Tab-separated table of C-alpha atoms in Angstrom:
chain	number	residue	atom	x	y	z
A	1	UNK	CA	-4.996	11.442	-7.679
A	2	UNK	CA	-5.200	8.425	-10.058
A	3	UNK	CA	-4.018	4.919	-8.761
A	4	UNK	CA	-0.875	4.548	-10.260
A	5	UNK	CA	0.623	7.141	-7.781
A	6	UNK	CA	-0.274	4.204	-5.216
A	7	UNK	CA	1.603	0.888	-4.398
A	8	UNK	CA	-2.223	-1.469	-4.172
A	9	UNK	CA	-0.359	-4.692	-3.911
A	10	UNK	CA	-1.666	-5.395	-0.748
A	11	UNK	CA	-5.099	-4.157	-1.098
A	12	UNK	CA	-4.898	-6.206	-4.630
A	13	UNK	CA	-4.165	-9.619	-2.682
A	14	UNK	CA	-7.242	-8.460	-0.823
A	15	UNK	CA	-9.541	-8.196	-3.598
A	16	UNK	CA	-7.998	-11.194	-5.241
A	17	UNK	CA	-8.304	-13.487	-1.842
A	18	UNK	CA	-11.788	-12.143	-0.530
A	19	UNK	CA	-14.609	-14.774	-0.409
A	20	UNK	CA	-17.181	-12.368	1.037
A	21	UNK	CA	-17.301	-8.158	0.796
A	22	UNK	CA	-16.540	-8.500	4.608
A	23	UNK	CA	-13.597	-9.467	4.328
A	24	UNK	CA	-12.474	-7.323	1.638
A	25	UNK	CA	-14.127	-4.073	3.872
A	26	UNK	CA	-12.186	-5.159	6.752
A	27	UNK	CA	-8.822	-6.011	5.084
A	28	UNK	CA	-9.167	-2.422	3.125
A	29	UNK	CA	-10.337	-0.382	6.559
A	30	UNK	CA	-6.529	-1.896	8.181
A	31	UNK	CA	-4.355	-0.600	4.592
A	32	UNK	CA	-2.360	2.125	5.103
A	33	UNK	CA	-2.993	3.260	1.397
A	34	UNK	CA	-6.557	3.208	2.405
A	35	UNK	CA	-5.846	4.881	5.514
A	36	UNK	CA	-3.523	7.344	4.100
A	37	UNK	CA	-5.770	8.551	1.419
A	38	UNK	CA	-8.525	9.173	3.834
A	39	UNK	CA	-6.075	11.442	5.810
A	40	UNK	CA	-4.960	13.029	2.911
A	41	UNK	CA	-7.750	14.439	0.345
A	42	UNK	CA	-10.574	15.419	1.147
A	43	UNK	CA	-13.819	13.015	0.802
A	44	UNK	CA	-15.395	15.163	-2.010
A	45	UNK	CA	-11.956	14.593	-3.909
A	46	UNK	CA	-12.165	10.925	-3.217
A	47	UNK	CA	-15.578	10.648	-4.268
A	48	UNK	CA	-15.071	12.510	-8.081
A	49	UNK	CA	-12.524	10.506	-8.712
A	50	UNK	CA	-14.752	7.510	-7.627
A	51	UNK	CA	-17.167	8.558	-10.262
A	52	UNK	CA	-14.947	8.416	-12.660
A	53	UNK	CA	-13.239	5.086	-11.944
A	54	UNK	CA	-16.318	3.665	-12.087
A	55	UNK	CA	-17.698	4.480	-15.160
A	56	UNK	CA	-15.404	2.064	-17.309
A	57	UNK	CA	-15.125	-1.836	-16.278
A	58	UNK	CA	-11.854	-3.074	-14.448
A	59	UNK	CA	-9.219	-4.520	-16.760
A	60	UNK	CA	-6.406	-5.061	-14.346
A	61	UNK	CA	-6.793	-6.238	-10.702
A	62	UNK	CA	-5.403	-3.141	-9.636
A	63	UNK	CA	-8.607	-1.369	-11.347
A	64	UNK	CA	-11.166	-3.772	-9.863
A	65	UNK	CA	-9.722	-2.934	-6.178
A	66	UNK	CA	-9.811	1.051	-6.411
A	67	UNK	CA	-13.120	1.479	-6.545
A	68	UNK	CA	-13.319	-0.175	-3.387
A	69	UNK	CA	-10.587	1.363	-1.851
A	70	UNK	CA	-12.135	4.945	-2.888
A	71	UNK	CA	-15.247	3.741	-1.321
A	72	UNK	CA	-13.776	2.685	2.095
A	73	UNK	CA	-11.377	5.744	2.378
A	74	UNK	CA	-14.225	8.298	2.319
A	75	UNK	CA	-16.212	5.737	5.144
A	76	UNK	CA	-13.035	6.409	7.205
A	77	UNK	CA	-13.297	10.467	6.481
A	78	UNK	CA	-16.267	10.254	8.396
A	79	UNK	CA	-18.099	11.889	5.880
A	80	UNK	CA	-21.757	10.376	5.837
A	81	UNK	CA	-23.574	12.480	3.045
A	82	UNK	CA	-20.804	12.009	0.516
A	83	UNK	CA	-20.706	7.725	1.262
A	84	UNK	CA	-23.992	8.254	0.475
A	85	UNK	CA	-23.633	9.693	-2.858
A	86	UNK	CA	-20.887	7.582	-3.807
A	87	UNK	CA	-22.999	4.830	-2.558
A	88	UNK	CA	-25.661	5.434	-5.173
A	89	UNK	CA	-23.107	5.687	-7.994
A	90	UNK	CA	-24.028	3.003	-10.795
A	91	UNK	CA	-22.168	0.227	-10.474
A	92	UNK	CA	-22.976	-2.506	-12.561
A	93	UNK	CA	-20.003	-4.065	-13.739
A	94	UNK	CA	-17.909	-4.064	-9.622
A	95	UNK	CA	-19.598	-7.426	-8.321
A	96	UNK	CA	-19.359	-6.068	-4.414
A	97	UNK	CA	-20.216	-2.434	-4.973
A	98	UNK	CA	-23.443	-2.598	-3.641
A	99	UNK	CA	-22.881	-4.783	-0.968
A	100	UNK	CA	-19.945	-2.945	0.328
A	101	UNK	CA	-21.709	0.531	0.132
A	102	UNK	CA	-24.871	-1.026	1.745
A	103	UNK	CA	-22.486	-2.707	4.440
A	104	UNK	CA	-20.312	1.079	5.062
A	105	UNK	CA	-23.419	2.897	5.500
A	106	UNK	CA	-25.034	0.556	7.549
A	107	UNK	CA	-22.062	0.946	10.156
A	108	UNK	CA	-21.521	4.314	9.537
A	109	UNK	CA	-23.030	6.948	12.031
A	110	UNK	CA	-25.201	9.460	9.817
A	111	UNK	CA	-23.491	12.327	10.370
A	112	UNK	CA	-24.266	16.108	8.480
A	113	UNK	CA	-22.031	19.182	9.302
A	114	UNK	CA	-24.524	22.551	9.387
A	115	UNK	CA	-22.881	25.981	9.340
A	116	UNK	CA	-24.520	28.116	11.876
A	117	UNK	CA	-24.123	32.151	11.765
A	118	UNK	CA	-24.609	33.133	15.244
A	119	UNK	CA	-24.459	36.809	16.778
A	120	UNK	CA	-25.146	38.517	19.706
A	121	UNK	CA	-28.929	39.091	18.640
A	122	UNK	CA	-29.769	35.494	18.618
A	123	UNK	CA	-28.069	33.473	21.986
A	124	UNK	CA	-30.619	31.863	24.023
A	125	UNK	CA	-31.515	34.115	27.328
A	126	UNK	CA	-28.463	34.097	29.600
A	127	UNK	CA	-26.016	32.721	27.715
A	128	UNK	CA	-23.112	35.205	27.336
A	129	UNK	CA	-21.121	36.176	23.995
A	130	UNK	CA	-17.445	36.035	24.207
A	131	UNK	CA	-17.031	37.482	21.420
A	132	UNK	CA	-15.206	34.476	19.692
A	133	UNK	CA	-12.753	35.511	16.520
A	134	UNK	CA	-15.467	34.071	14.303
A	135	UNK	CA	-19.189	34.029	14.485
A	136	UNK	CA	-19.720	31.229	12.480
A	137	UNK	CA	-19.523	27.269	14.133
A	138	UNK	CA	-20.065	24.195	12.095
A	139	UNK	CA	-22.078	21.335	14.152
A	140	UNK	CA	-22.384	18.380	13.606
A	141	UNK	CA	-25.000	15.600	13.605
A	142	UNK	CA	-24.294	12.197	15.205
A	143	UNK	CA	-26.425	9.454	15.467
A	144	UNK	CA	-29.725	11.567	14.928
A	145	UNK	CA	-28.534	13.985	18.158
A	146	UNK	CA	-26.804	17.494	17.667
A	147	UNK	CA	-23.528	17.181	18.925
A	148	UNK	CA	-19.960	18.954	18.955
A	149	UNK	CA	-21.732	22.051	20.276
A	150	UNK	CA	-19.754	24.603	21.949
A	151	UNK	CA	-20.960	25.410	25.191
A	152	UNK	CA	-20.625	28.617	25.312
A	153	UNK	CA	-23.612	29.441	22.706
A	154	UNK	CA	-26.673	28.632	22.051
A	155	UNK	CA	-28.226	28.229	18.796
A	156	UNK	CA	-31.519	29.177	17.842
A	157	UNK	CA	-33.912	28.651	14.572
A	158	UNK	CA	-31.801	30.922	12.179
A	159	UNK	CA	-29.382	27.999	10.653
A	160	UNK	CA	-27.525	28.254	7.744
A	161	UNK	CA	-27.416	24.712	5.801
B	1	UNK	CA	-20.469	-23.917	-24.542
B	2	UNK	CA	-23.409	-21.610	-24.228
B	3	UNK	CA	-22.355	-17.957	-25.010
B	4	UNK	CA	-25.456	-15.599	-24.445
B	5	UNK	CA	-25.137	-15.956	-20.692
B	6	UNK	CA	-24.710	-12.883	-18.379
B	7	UNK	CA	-21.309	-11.651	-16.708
B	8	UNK	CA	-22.785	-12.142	-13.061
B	9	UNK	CA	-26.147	-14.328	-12.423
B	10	UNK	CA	-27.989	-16.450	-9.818
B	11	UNK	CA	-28.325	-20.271	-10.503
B	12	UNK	CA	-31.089	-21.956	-9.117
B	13	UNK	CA	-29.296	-23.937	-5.797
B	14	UNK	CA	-31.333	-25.155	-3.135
B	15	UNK	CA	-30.743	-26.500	0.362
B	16	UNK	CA	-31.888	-29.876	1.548
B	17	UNK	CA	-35.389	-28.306	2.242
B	18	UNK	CA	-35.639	-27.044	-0.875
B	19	UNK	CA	-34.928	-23.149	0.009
B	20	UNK	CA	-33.326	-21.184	-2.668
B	21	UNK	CA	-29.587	-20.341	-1.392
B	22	UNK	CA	-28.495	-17.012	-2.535
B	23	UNK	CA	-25.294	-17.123	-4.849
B	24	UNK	CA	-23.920	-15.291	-7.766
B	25	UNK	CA	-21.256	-16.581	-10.170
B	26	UNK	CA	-18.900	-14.106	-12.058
B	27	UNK	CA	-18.162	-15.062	-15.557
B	28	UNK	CA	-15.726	-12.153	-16.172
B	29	UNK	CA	-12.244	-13.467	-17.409
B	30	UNK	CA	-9.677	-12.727	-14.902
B	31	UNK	CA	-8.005	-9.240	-14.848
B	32	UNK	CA	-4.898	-8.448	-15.583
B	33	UNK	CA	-2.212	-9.351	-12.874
B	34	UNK	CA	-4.452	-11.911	-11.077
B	35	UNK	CA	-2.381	-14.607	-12.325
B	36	UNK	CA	0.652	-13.084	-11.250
B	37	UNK	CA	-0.543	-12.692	-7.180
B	38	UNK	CA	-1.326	-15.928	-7.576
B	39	UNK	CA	2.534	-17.001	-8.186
B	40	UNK	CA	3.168	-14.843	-5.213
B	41	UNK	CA	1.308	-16.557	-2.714
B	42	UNK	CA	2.314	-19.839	-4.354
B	43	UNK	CA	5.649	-18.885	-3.584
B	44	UNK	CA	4.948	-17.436	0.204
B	45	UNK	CA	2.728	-20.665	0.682
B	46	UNK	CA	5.645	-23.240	-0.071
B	47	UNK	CA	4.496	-26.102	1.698
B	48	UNK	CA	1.003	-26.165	0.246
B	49	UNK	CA	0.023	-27.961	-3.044
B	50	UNK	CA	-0.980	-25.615	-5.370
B	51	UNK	CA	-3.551	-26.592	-7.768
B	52	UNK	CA	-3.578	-25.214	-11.422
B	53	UNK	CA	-7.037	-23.857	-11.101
B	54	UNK	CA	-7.728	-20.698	-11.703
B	55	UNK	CA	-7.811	-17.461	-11.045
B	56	UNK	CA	-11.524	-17.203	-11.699
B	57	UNK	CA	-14.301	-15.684	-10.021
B	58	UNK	CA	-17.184	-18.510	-11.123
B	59	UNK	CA	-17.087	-19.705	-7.745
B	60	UNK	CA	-15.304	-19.216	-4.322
B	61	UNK	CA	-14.311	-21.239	-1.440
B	62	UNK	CA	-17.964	-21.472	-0.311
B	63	UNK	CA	-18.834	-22.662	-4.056
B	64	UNK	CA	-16.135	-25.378	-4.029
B	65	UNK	CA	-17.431	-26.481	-0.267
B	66	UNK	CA	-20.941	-26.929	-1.047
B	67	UNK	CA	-21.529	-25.753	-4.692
B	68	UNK	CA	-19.886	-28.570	-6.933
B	69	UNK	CA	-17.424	-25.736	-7.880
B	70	UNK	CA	-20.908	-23.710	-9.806
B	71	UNK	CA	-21.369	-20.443	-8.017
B	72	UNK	CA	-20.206	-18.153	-4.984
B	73	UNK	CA	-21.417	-17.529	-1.579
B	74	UNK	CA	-21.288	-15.522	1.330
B	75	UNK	CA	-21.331	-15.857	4.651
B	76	UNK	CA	-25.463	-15.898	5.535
B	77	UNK	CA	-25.585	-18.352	2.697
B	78	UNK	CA	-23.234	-20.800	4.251
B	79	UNK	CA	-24.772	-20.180	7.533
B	80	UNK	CA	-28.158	-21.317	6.054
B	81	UNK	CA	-26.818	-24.545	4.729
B	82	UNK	CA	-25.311	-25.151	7.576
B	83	UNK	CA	-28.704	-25.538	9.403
B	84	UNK	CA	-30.496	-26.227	6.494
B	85	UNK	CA	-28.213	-29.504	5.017
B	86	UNK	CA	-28.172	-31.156	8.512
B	87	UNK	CA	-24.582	-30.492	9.697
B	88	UNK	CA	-23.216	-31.564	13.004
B	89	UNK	CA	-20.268	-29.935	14.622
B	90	UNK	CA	-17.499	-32.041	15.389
B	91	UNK	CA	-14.466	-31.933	17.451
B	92	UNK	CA	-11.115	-31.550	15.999
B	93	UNK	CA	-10.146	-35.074	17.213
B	94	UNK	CA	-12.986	-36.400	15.901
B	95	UNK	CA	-12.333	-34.890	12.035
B	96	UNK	CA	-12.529	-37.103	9.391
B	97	UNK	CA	-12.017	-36.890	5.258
B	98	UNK	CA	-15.365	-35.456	3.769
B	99	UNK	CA	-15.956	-33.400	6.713
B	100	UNK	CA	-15.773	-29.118	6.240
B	101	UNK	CA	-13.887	-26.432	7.987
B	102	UNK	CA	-15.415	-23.287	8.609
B	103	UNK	CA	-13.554	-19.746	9.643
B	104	UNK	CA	-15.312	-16.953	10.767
B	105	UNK	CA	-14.444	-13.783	12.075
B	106	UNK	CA	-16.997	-11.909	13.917
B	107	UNK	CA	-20.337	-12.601	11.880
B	108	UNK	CA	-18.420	-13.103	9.049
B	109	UNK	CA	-17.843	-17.080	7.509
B	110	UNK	CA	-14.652	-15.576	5.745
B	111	UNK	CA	-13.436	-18.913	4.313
B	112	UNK	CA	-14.318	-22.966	4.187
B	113	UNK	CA	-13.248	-26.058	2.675
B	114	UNK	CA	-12.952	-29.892	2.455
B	115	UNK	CA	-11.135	-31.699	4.385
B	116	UNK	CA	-9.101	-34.315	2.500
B	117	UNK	CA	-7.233	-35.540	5.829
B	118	UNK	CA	-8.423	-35.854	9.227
B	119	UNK	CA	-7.182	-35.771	12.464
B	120	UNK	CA	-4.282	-35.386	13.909
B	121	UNK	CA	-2.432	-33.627	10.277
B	122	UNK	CA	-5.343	-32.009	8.991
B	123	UNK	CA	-5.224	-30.836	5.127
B	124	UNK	CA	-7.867	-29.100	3.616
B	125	UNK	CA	-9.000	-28.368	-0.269
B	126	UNK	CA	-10.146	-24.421	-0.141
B	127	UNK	CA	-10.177	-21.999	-3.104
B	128	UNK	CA	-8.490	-18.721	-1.971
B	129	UNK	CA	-10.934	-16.249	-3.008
B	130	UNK	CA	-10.548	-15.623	-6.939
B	131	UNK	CA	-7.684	-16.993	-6.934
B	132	UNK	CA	-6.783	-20.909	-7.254
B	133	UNK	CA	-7.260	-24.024	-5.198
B	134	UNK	CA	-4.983	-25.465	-2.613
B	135	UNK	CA	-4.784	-28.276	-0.254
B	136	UNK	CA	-2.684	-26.736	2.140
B	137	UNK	CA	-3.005	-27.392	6.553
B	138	UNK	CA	-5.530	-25.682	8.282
B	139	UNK	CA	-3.769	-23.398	9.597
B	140	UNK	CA	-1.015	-22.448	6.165
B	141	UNK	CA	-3.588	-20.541	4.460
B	142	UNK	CA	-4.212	-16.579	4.060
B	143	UNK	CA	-7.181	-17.105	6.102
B	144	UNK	CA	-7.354	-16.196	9.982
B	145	UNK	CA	-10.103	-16.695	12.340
B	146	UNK	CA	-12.081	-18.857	14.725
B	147	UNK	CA	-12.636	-22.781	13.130
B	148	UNK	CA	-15.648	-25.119	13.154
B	149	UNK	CA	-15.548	-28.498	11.827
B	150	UNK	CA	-18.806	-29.933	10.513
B	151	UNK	CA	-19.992	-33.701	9.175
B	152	UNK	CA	-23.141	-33.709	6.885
B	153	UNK	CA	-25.763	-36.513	8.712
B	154	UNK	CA	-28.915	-38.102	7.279
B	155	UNK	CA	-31.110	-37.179	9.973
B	156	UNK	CA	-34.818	-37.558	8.716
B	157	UNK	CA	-36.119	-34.627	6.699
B	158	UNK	CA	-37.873	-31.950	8.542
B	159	UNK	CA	-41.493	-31.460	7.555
């Protein structure tokens, strides 16, 4: 994934017409090149090649947008812990980079997925086993509140991170 | 010129009560292919006059509103001018030359400028992010949102 396989002319006359790094968050969140790389590789993909856009200046406009539009495609993944390492990437030479992490993270819900191995042994008293075709359920965390749990189990203190 | 300055910095600005107003100017030289978007939305903005200013990231829209054209803004900046510099909302049929224009969106003052005529066929001198100026109406512009019109006053200072 590099950003010539991408047409940024829109997200371009973003960058180039933004007067605050709402504006460019919010014209970036509606483009569909934004959108579609979200759908499309996974946020851990996004955020390597992040780290590596980053590490040279911008020469082109084109250059000076995709480090933004990296940044807001893994915000729309969802993924909380991996805006929050691209978030502390160094940044020095984007102008908004900071502000538009700071501003992502701010409205994004902390979320952290946590593999759970569960078996018969260990379901809370009267809760029934129904013998699923896997014994392992990812959960997630929302908010500061376990959610996404299946109803059908119950978890108890042997987690798997 | 002076050369040993830094690619982004802070000047010292203050409102009328003497409160530092956050800004940064950005003394890169335009990238490659700004100058070229520019031509494009000269050419989808016909009816605006296009000022040869620019691209440049030195200051914005808010900078050119309330700056002298030094630094850029954002939007709590603005906001604390605003209150700060003694503005008065006024009406649109009350608008006048020398009065600003403010858009917002949400929380957000996405884009201002000067108005250069008033009412009834408003035009207004904005810069269009890093790119150049215009004087264009107040409505032909790249900008969308919700629009306040404002007159600076000489109220006695606030002690």
């Amino acid at each position: 994934m590099n950003l010539q396989d991408f047409d940024l002319t829109g997200a371009s006359e973003s960058y180039l017409l933004a007067n605050t790094h709402l504006f460019l968050i919010s014209r970036l969140q509606d483009d569909p090149v934004v959108q579609n790389l979200s759908r499309n590789f996974s946020s851990g993909e996004i955020r390597g090649v992040l780290r590596t856009s980053i590490q040279k200046g911008p020469d082109s406009l084109e250059e000076a947008v995709w480090p933004y539009i990296l940044l807001v495609a893994i915000f729309l993944s969802g993924n909380f812990s991996d805006l929050q390492e691209a978030a502390g990437l160094p940044s020095a030479k984007l102008k908004w980079y900071g502000l538009v992490a700071a501003t992502l993270l701010a409205s994004a819900p902390p979320t952290n997925r946590m593999v759970v191995e569960i078996s018969p042994g260990n379901l809370s008293e009267g809760v029934e086993w129904l013998n699923p075709p896997t014994n392992v359920v990812t959960v997630a965390e929302a908010g500061g509140q376990w959610s996404n749990l299946p109803t059908s189990v119950a978890v108890t203190s042997e987690t798997k991170p | 010129m002076v050369s040993n300055l830094e690619l982004f910095s802070q000047l010292d600005l203050h409102s009328r009560c003497e409160e530092q107003i956050a800004n940064e100017t950005d003394r890169n030289l335009p990238y490659a292919g700004m100058i070229l978007q520019c031509e494009t939305l000269k050419r989808r903005y016909i009816n605006c006059l296009h000022r040869p200013v620019g691209p440049t990231g030195k200051y914005n829209c808010h900078g050119l509103t309330f700056a002298s054209r030094r630094t850029a803004m954002e939007g709590p900046a603005v906001e604390k001018l605003l209150s700060e510099d003694d503005y008065t909302e006024v009406t649109i049929d009350m608008v006048l030359p020398g009065d600003i224009v403010i858009y917002r969106s949400g929380p957000d003052v996405r884009h201002s400028g000067i108005v250069v005529r008033g009412f009834p066929e408003l035009l207004i001198l904005s810069k269009w992010g890093t790119a150049h100026e215009a004087i264009h109406g107040v409505d032909d512009c790249p900008y969308q949102g919700y629009k306040t019109f404002y007159r600076i006053t000489d109220e006695p200072p606030r002690l």
